[in-house]
Tab-separated table of C-alpha atoms and ligand atoms in Angstrom:
chain	number	residue	atom	x	y	z
A	1	UNK	CA	0.503	0.126	-0.132
A	2	UNK	CA	1.543	3.527	-0.904
A	3	UNK	CA	-0.132	6.168	2.408
A	4	UNK	CA	-0.529	9.621	3.066
A	5	UNK	CA	-1.437	11.358	6.270
A	6	UNK	CA	-3.360	14.416	5.233
A	7	UNK	CA	-2.674	17.233	8.632
A	8	UNK	CA	0.256	17.941	8.881
A	9	UNK	CA	-0.314	18.584	12.603
A	10	UNK	CA	0.804	16.826	15.528
A	11	UNK	CA	-1.346	13.417	15.266
A	12	UNK	CA	-0.739	13.402	11.844
A	13	UNK	CA	3.235	13.861	12.271
A	14	UNK	CA	3.600	11.039	14.734
A	15	UNK	CA	1.878	9.199	12.335
A	16	UNK	CA	3.922	9.450	9.637
A	17	UNK	CA	6.704	9.315	11.493
A	18	UNK	CA	5.925	5.709	12.557
A	19	UNK	CA	5.193	4.549	9.443
A	20	UNK	CA	7.718	4.743	7.773
A	21	UNK	CA	9.427	2.239	9.632
A	22	UNK	CA	7.301	0.014	6.802
A	23	UNK	CA	7.942	2.307	4.249
A	24	UNK	CA	7.356	5.119	1.997
A	25	UNK	CA	4.588	7.726	3.307
A	26	UNK	CA	4.108	11.078	1.984
A	27	UNK	CA	2.799	13.686	4.798
A	28	UNK	CA	0.136	16.030	3.185
A	29	UNK	CA	0.396	19.142	5.461
A	30	UNK	CA	-0.843	23.542	4.738
A	31	UNK	CA	1.055	24.944	6.464
A	32	UNK	CA	4.016	22.733	5.583
A	33	UNK	CA	6.164	26.055	4.347
A	34	UNK	CA	5.952	27.326	7.917
A	35	UNK	CA	7.912	23.716	8.783
A	36	UNK	CA	11.656	24.098	9.264
A	37	UNK	CA	14.238	21.135	9.452
A	38	UNK	CA	11.045	18.992	8.814
A	39	UNK	CA	9.818	19.539	12.856
A	40	UNK	CA	6.571	20.006	12.651
A	41	UNK	CA	5.832	23.436	14.536
A	42	UNK	CA	2.653	21.282	16.779
A	43	UNK	CA	4.758	18.276	17.513
A	44	UNK	CA	7.996	20.132	19.609
A	45	UNK	CA	11.322	17.276	18.531
A	46	UNK	CA	10.109	15.714	15.993
A	47	UNK	CA	12.410	15.276	12.920
A	48	UNK	CA	10.765	13.822	9.642
A	49	UNK	CA	12.744	11.044	8.905
A	50	UNK	CA	13.705	10.373	5.377
A	51	UNK	CA	11.298	8.395	4.613
A	52	UNK	CA	8.546	11.048	4.841
A	53	UNK	CA	8.456	13.602	1.961
A	54	UNK	CA	6.596	16.741	2.973
A	55	UNK	CA	4.495	18.972	0.815
A	56	UNK	CA	2.076	21.058	1.045
A	57	UNK	CA	0.181	19.746	-2.559
A	58	UNK	CA	-1.964	17.919	-2.274
A	59	UNK	CA	-2.310	16.456	-5.398
A	60	UNK	CA	1.139	15.151	-4.386
A	61	UNK	CA	-0.530	12.878	-1.504
A	62	UNK	CA	-3.834	11.847	-3.037
A	63	UNK	CA	-1.402	9.102	-5.938
A	64	UNK	CA	-1.316	7.018	-2.489
A	65	UNK	CA	-3.915	3.907	-2.912
A	66	UNK	CA	-4.565	4.775	1.664
A	67	UNK	CA	-5.364	7.927	2.898
A	68	UNK	CA	-5.026	8.638	6.791
A	69	UNK	CA	-7.074	11.928	7.304
A	70	UNK	CA	-5.212	13.238	11.152
A	71	UNK	CA	-7.133	16.588	11.779
A	72	UNK	CA	-9.365	18.192	14.182
A	73	UNK	CA	-13.611	16.883	12.966
A	74	UNK	CA	-14.695	19.797	12.249
A	75	UNK	CA	-12.621	19.836	9.951
A	76	UNK	CA	-13.192	17.148	7.989
A	77	UNK	CA	-16.338	17.942	6.272
A	78	UNK	CA	-14.482	21.538	4.498
A	79	UNK	CA	-11.667	19.339	3.235
A	80	UNK	CA	-13.084	16.265	1.589
A	81	UNK	CA	-15.505	19.083	-0.236
A	82	UNK	CA	-12.229	20.711	-1.842
A	83	UNK	CA	-10.629	17.779	-2.650
A	84	UNK	CA	-10.993	16.203	-6.042
A	85	UNK	CA	-13.051	13.591	-7.572
A	86	UNK	CA	-10.641	9.767	-7.064
A	87	UNK	CA	-11.440	8.733	-3.648
A	88	UNK	CA	-13.799	6.039	-4.451
A	89	UNK	CA	-10.524	3.693	-5.141
A	90	UNK	CA	-9.158	4.261	-1.973
A	91	UNK	CA	-8.713	2.998	1.642
A	92	UNK	CA	-9.879	6.103	3.262
A	93	UNK	CA	-9.008	5.895	7.061
A	94	UNK	CA	-10.156	8.385	10.008
A	95	UNK	CA	-7.802	9.698	12.552
A	96	UNK	CA	-9.624	12.354	14.081
A	97	UNK	CA	-11.518	12.349	17.464
A	98	UNK	CA	-14.762	13.804	17.564
A	99	UNK	CA	-18.860	14.204	15.963
A	100	UNK	CA	-19.687	17.300	13.721
A	101	UNK	CA	-22.076	19.688	14.755
A	102	UNK	CA	-23.321	20.473	11.574
A	103	UNK	CA	-24.713	16.618	10.720
A	104	UNK	CA	-24.197	14.786	14.396
A	105	UNK	CA	-21.697	11.751	12.739
A	106	UNK	CA	-18.595	10.915	13.040
A	107	UNK	CA	-15.411	11.014	10.637
A	108	UNK	CA	-17.053	7.558	8.539
A	109	UNK	CA	-20.862	8.299	7.912
A	110	UNK	CA	-18.578	11.876	6.133
A	111	UNK	CA	-16.353	10.289	4.359
A	112	UNK	CA	-18.865	7.776	3.622
A	113	UNK	CA	-20.632	10.738	2.031
A	114	UNK	CA	-18.092	12.004	-0.013
A	115	UNK	CA	-17.044	8.814	-1.289
A	116	UNK	CA	-20.383	6.070	-1.383
A	117	UNK	CA	-18.086	3.451	-3.046
A	118	UNK	CA	-15.087	3.192	-0.421
A	119	UNK	CA	-15.214	1.237	3.355
A	120	UNK	CA	-13.732	3.515	5.661
A	121	UNK	CA	-12.024	2.781	8.140
A	122	UNK	CA	-10.918	4.716	11.678
A	123	UNK	CA	-7.797	4.372	12.729
A	124	UNK	CA	-8.908	5.409	16.995
A	125	UNK	CA	-7.550	4.085	20.705
A	126	UNK	CA	-4.800	5.141	23.650
A	127	UNK	CA	-1.946	7.473	22.175
A	128	UNK	CA	-0.347	11.363	22.377
A	129	UNK	CA	1.311	11.711	19.188
A	130	UNK	CA	4.607	12.604	21.322
A	131	UNK	CA	4.159	9.050	22.122
A	132	UNK	CA	4.073	7.544	19.043
A	133	UNK	CA	6.237	9.919	17.461
A	134	UNK	CA	9.032	8.259	19.790
A	135	UNK	CA	8.520	5.058	18.986
A	136	UNK	CA	7.215	4.506	22.325
A	137	UNK	CA	4.885	1.480	22.304
A	138	UNK	CA	1.342	1.219	21.754
A	139	UNK	CA	-2.075	-0.268	21.017
A	140	UNK	CA	-4.707	0.876	18.865
A	141	UNK	CA	-8.410	0.392	17.191
A	142	UNK	CA	-8.385	-0.128	14.168
A	143	UNK	CA	-12.411	-0.912	12.627
A	144	UNK	CA	-12.923	-1.767	9.119
A	145	UNK	CA	-16.689	-2.930	8.435
A	146	UNK	CA	-15.110	-4.929	5.560
A	147	UNK	CA	-12.857	-7.990	7.295
A	148	UNK	CA	-10.463	-7.946	4.236
A	149	UNK	CA	-10.358	-4.469	3.981
A	150	UNK	CA	-10.077	-3.904	7.914
A	151	UNK	CA	-7.223	-6.953	7.708
A	152	UNK	CA	-5.106	-5.548	5.106
A	153	UNK	CA	-4.897	-2.131	6.364
A	154	UNK	CA	-4.225	-3.985	10.547
A	155	UNK	CA	-1.493	-5.406	8.650
A	156	UNK	CA	-0.724	-1.893	6.330
A	157	UNK	CA	-0.537	0.092	9.367
A	158	UNK	CA	0.856	-1.740	12.621
A	159	UNK	CA	4.370	-1.011	13.492
A	160	UNK	CA	7.142	-2.948	15.037
A	161	UNK	CA	6.166	-0.035	18.296
A	162	UNK	CA	2.892	0.436	16.896
A	163	UNK	CA	-0.024	-2.883	17.787
A	164	UNK	CA	-3.640	-2.437	16.007
A	165	UNK	CA	-5.679	-4.446	16.917
A	166	UNK	CA	-8.860	-5.265	14.263
A	167	UNK	CA	-12.620	-4.512	14.458
A	168	UNK	CA	-15.472	-3.949	12.656
A	169	UNK	CA	-17.622	-2.141	14.875
A	170	UNK	CA	-17.047	1.251	12.699
A	171	UNK	CA	-19.878	3.513	14.929
A	172	UNK	CA	-18.343	1.681	18.721
A	173	UNK	CA	-14.422	2.481	17.517
A	174	UNK	CA	-15.274	6.456	17.014
A	175	UNK	CA	-17.856	6.720	19.553
A	176	UNK	CA	-15.669	5.598	23.062
A	177	UNK	CA	-12.984	8.112	21.049
A	178	UNK	CA	-14.988	11.167	20.506
A	179	UNK	CA	-16.846	10.993	23.536
A	180	UNK	CA	-14.169	10.204	26.133
A	181	UNK	CA	-12.324	13.657	25.270
A	182	UNK	CA	-16.006	14.906	27.382
A	183	UNK	CA	-15.410	13.216	30.622
A	184	UNK	CA	-11.981	14.086	29.999
A	185	UNK	CA	-13.276	17.773	29.909
A	186	UNK	CA	-15.069	16.658	32.720
A	187	UNK	CA	-12.412	14.931	34.919
A	188	UNK	CA	-10.021	17.821	34.010
A	189	UNK	CA	-11.942	20.908	35.619
A	190	UNK	CA	-12.983	18.479	38.639
A	191	UNK	CA	-9.322	18.227	39.224
A	192	UNK	CA	-8.799	22.754	38.295
A	193	UNK	CA	-11.370	22.757	41.681
A	194	UNK	CA	-9.672	20.224	43.535
A	195	UNK	CA	-12.859	18.516	44.165
A	196	UNK	CA	-10.905	15.251	44.589
A	197	UNK	CA	-9.414	11.848	42.369
A	198	UNK	CA	-12.354	10.038	44.376
A	199	UNK	CA	-14.776	12.495	42.203
A	200	UNK	CA	-12.238	12.296	38.954
A	201	UNK	CA	-13.146	8.393	39.280
A	202	UNK	CA	-16.944	9.031	39.314
A	203	UNK	CA	-16.903	10.782	36.557
A	204	UNK	CA	-14.554	8.401	34.635
A	205	UNK	CA	-17.074	5.779	35.530
A	206	UNK	CA	-20.506	6.857	34.802
A	207	UNK	CA	-19.251	8.891	32.283
A	208	UNK	CA	-18.205	6.030	30.615
A	209	UNK	CA	-21.977	4.640	31.266
A	210	UNK	CA	-23.279	7.794	29.677
A	211	UNK	CA	-20.399	7.019	26.493
A	212	UNK	CA	-22.317	3.330	25.991
A	213	UNK	CA	-25.423	4.413	26.286
A	214	UNK	CA	-25.514	6.982	23.791
A	215	UNK	CA	-22.964	4.599	21.616
A	216	UNK	CA	-24.716	1.382	21.624
A	217	UNK	CA	-27.868	3.173	21.042
A	218	UNK	CA	-26.554	4.368	17.801
A	219	UNK	CA	-25.632	1.472	16.836
A	220	UNK	CA	-22.444	0.198	18.423
A	221	UNK	CA	-21.701	-3.385	19.637
A	222	UNK	CA	-20.646	-2.264	24.231
A	223	UNK	CA	-18.204	-4.561	24.037
A	224	UNK	CA	-16.364	-2.029	21.241
A	225	UNK	CA	-16.957	0.651	24.764
A	226	UNK	CA	-15.043	-1.213	26.599
A	227	UNK	CA	-11.785	-1.676	24.951
A	228	UNK	CA	-9.126	0.415	23.332
A	229	UNK	CA	-10.847	3.207	21.726
A	230	UNK	CA	-13.571	3.457	24.748
A	231	UNK	CA	-12.025	2.327	27.874
A	232	UNK	CA	-8.661	2.220	26.806
A	233	UNK	CA	-8.395	5.782	25.855
A	234	UNK	CA	-10.711	7.055	28.936
A	235	UNK	CA	-7.747	6.424	31.292
A	236	UNK	CA	-5.367	7.641	29.164
A	237	UNK	CA	-7.240	11.473	28.602
A	238	UNK	CA	-8.484	11.053	32.202
A	239	UNK	CA	-5.544	11.315	33.744
A	240	UNK	CA	-2.500	12.527	31.459
A	241	UNK	CA	-1.511	15.934	32.051
A	242	UNK	CA	-0.697	15.151	28.042
A	243	UNK	CA	-4.372	15.546	26.924
A	244	UNK	CA	-5.614	18.835	25.682
A	245	UNK	CA	-9.017	17.836	27.126
A	246	UNK	CA	-7.961	17.540	30.346
A	247	UNK	CA	-5.943	20.634	30.766
A	248	UNK	CA	-8.868	22.249	28.837
A	249	UNK	CA	-10.694	21.212	32.381
A	250	UNK	CA	-8.047	21.999	34.441
A	251	UNK	CA	-7.805	25.468	33.171
A	252	UNK	CA	-11.721	26.150	33.773
A	253	UNK	CA	-11.479	24.143	37.434
A	254	UNK	CA	-8.984	26.665	38.026
A	255	UNK	CA	-10.583	30.529	36.771
A	256	UNK	CA	-7.417	30.020	33.979
A	257	UNK	CA	-7.553	31.355	30.146
A	258	UNK	CA	-6.696	28.783	28.213
A	259	UNK	CA	-5.327	29.513	24.665
A	260	UNK	CA	-7.609	29.215	21.889
A	261	UNK	CA	-5.485	27.981	18.940
A	262	UNK	CA	-5.679	24.011	21.212
A	263	UNK	CA	-7.623	21.571	19.530
A	264	UNK	CA	-9.893	20.275	22.224
A	265	UNK	CA	-11.814	18.218	20.195
A	266	UNK	CA	-14.465	17.654	23.394
A	267	UNK	CA	-16.206	21.334	23.285
A	268	UNK	CA	-17.511	20.618	19.883
A	269	UNK	CA	-18.600	17.128	20.631
A	270	UNK	CA	-19.919	17.839	24.364
A	271	UNK	CA	-21.989	19.997	22.241
A	272	UNK	CA	-23.251	17.320	19.641
A	273	UNK	CA	-23.535	14.746	21.819
A	274	UNK	CA	-25.898	17.038	23.800
A	275	UNK	CA	-27.971	17.484	20.224
A	276	UNK	CA	-27.554	13.421	19.810
A	277	UNK	CA	-29.448	12.978	23.938
A	278	UNK	CA	-31.477	15.380	23.401
A	279	UNK	CA	-33.122	14.274	19.041
A	280	UNK	CA	-33.179	10.238	20.442
A	281	UNK	CA	-34.571	11.192	24.015
A	282	UNK	CA	-30.779	10.013	25.804
A	283	UNK	CA	-29.928	10.576	28.877
A	284	UNK	CA	-26.273	12.312	28.520
A	285	UNK	CA	-25.739	14.602	32.390
A	286	UNK	CA	-22.437	14.509	31.601
A	287	UNK	CA	-22.263	15.421	28.472
A	288	UNK	CA	-24.659	18.572	29.162
A	289	UNK	CA	-22.819	19.665	31.834
A	290	UNK	CA	-19.244	19.900	29.986
A	291	UNK	CA	-21.299	21.276	26.884
A	292	UNK	CA	-22.644	24.262	28.892
A	293	UNK	CA	-18.952	24.544	31.111
A	294	UNK	CA	-17.290	25.073	27.665
A	295	UNK	CA	-19.919	27.619	25.789
A	296	UNK	CA	-19.658	29.548	29.871
A	297	UNK	CA	-23.346	29.470	30.628
A	298	UNK	CA	-21.897	27.433	34.049
A	299	UNK	CA	-19.507	27.024	36.925
A	300	UNK	CA	-17.402	24.095	37.810
A	301	UNK	CA	-19.555	24.050	41.564
A	302	UNK	CA	-22.945	25.198	39.692
A	303	UNK	CA	-22.154	21.496	37.591
A	304	UNK	CA	-21.187	19.566	40.609
A	305	UNK	CA	-24.079	21.375	42.459
A	306	UNK	CA	-26.380	19.572	39.689
A	307	UNK	CA	-25.123	16.599	39.242
A	308	UNK	CA	-24.962	15.620	42.807
A	309	UNK	CA	-28.837	16.551	42.949
A	310	UNK	CA	-30.205	14.548	40.000
A	311	UNK	CA	-32.620	12.072	41.532
A	312	UNK	CA	-30.933	9.455	43.644
A	313	UNK	CA	-31.021	5.994	40.621
A	314	UNK	CA	-29.885	2.706	40.377
A	315	UNK	CA	-26.339	2.275	38.886
B	401	NDP	N1	-2.078	15.332	19.312
B	401	NDP	C1	-2.649	13.184	19.930
B	401	NDP	O1	-1.604	12.839	20.936
B	401	NDP	C2	-3.609	12.915	19.380
B	401	NDP	C3	-4.652	13.306	18.602
B	401	NDP	N2	-5.577	12.319	18.014
B	401	NDP	C4	-7.085	13.347	16.573
B	401	NDP	O2	-6.179	13.744	15.804
B	401	NDP	C5	-6.728	14.841	15.679
B	401	NDP	C6	-5.884	15.646	14.528
B	401	NDP	O3	-5.368	16.198	15.698
B	401	NDP	P1	-4.133	17.120	16.152
B	401	NDP	O4	-3.002	16.380	15.282
B	401	NDP	O5	-3.544	16.629	17.236
B	401	NDP	O6	-4.361	18.956	15.918
B	401	NDP	P2	-3.478	19.685	16.387
B	401	NDP	O7	-3.892	20.704	16.943
B	401	NDP	O8	-1.925	19.334	16.292
B	401	NDP	O9	-3.184	19.876	14.391
B	401	NDP	C7	-4.190	20.113	13.663
B	401	NDP	C8	-3.755	20.368	12.181
B	401	NDP	O10	-4.927	20.101	11.273
B	401	NDP	C9	-4.588	21.282	10.482
B	401	NDP	N3	-6.162	21.492	9.465
B	401	NDP	C10	-6.900	22.010	10.395
B	401	NDP	N4	-7.540	22.310	9.544
B	401	NDP	C11	-7.604	21.648	8.263
B	401	NDP	C12	-7.931	21.876	6.525
B	401	NDP	N5	-9.412	22.428	6.649
B	401	NDP	N6	-7.387	21.730	6.484
B	401	NDP	C13	-5.973	20.816	6.049
B	401	NDP	N7	-5.391	20.741	7.360
B	401	NDP	C14	-7.028	21.716	8.377
B	401	NDP	C15	-4.205	21.961	10.721
B	401	NDP	O11	-3.018	23.159	9.894
B	401	NDP	P3	-2.864	24.538	10.458
B	401	NDP	O12	-1.627	24.090	11.095
B	401	NDP	O13	-2.465	24.763	9.560
B	401	NDP	O14	-4.194	25.203	11.443
B	401	NDP	C16	-2.998	21.036	11.756
B	401	NDP	O15	-2.037	21.173	11.327
B	401	NDP	C17	-7.383	15.594	16.299
B	401	NDP	O16	-8.985	14.605	16.171
B	401	NDP	C18	-7.262	14.140	18.004
B	401	NDP	O17	-8.044	14.629	18.735
B	401	NDP	C19	-5.623	10.946	17.949
B	401	NDP	C20	-4.958	10.509	18.784
B	401	NDP	C21	-3.361	11.122	19.292
B	402	13P	O1	-6.506	11.319	22.501
B	402	13P	C1	-5.527	11.526	22.815
B	402	13P	C2	-5.113	10.519	23.241
B	402	13P	O2	-6.007	8.978	23.388
B	402	13P	C3	-5.088	13.185	22.497
B	402	13P	O3	-5.944	13.292	24.066
B	402	13P	P1	-5.622	14.978	23.104
B	402	13P	O4	-6.666	15.273	22.112
B	402	13P	O5	-6.487	15.592	24.757
B	402	13P	O6	-4.480	15.565	23.630
């Protein structure tokens, strides 16, 4: 397979560096001209190996037969709209974690909308770009509804340090990765406000219940949520300062400003999840709370009071 990564931020760069262990990779970054010494502005300290061709010309990337889309969720549809015809015969792999606010779908449906004959796949799970780029051991989920395509992608995209597990549950894999970011914001806010590790454990557990409730309603297998793309990524993101979603929550909890240029997927995803819950009658109290926290209509103490004041129920 000839592989290209579209999106020259932290994750796209890390994937290109990792996949270079298998052979040549093309990395398309719209700001390729701003790179200095083959170093990504968003992933300092990582220099592209010689096997990675960095380009600002998307047509060059589109000569590959396997395309990995590693850009923020809310940018995916716009990017696809601007691409020329010819995606149909390629393997399309979404690496973004979120729910599109306009369509209320994940990335696979957006890829399918743009290229109906293609079989979209998702690459997701617990992995910080910096860890992948350093070659640290990482395990991710590669989800594709088509088993043969899934097997081929699993082989092509696994490396000695990056171990891919296969799944056919695309919706489960993408929703786990999207929704864990919302819970990570809640956990960061909880720790930032000094509410303690016990409260964080409660948020992670009840957040996981919420993730599973919505995902299963939308067609996911519960086992997928319990795997790398769900529980695995939830654990990483809710407990590590390396997570931008968690750090954003920390800043909210401490009442500090946060750099608006940082990618924080959980904020838009909280809004999208809340809209899905309202549409389908699925209770999602943590997503609703994070949605209001991030839009600034609720404070962290008010959020905690509201969650604690909910009627008592069975677990
Ligand atoms: N970083 C991580 O550890 C991980 C990230 N992910 C997921 O990967 C996705 C991307 O995140 P990440 O790379 O970290 O984010 P970054 O903020 O590091 O980079 C985003 C990149 O996307 C580019 N971009 C944004 N909009 C467009 C567009 N319309 N067309 C072309 N390029 C665009 C930006 O370009 P420019 O700089 O020019 O604005 C930037 O290079 C997210 O969904 C994230 O959840 C998944 C696992 C790990
Ligand atoms: O998805 C990630 C880890 O798996 C990266 O998390 P952040 O986007 O919060 O940094």
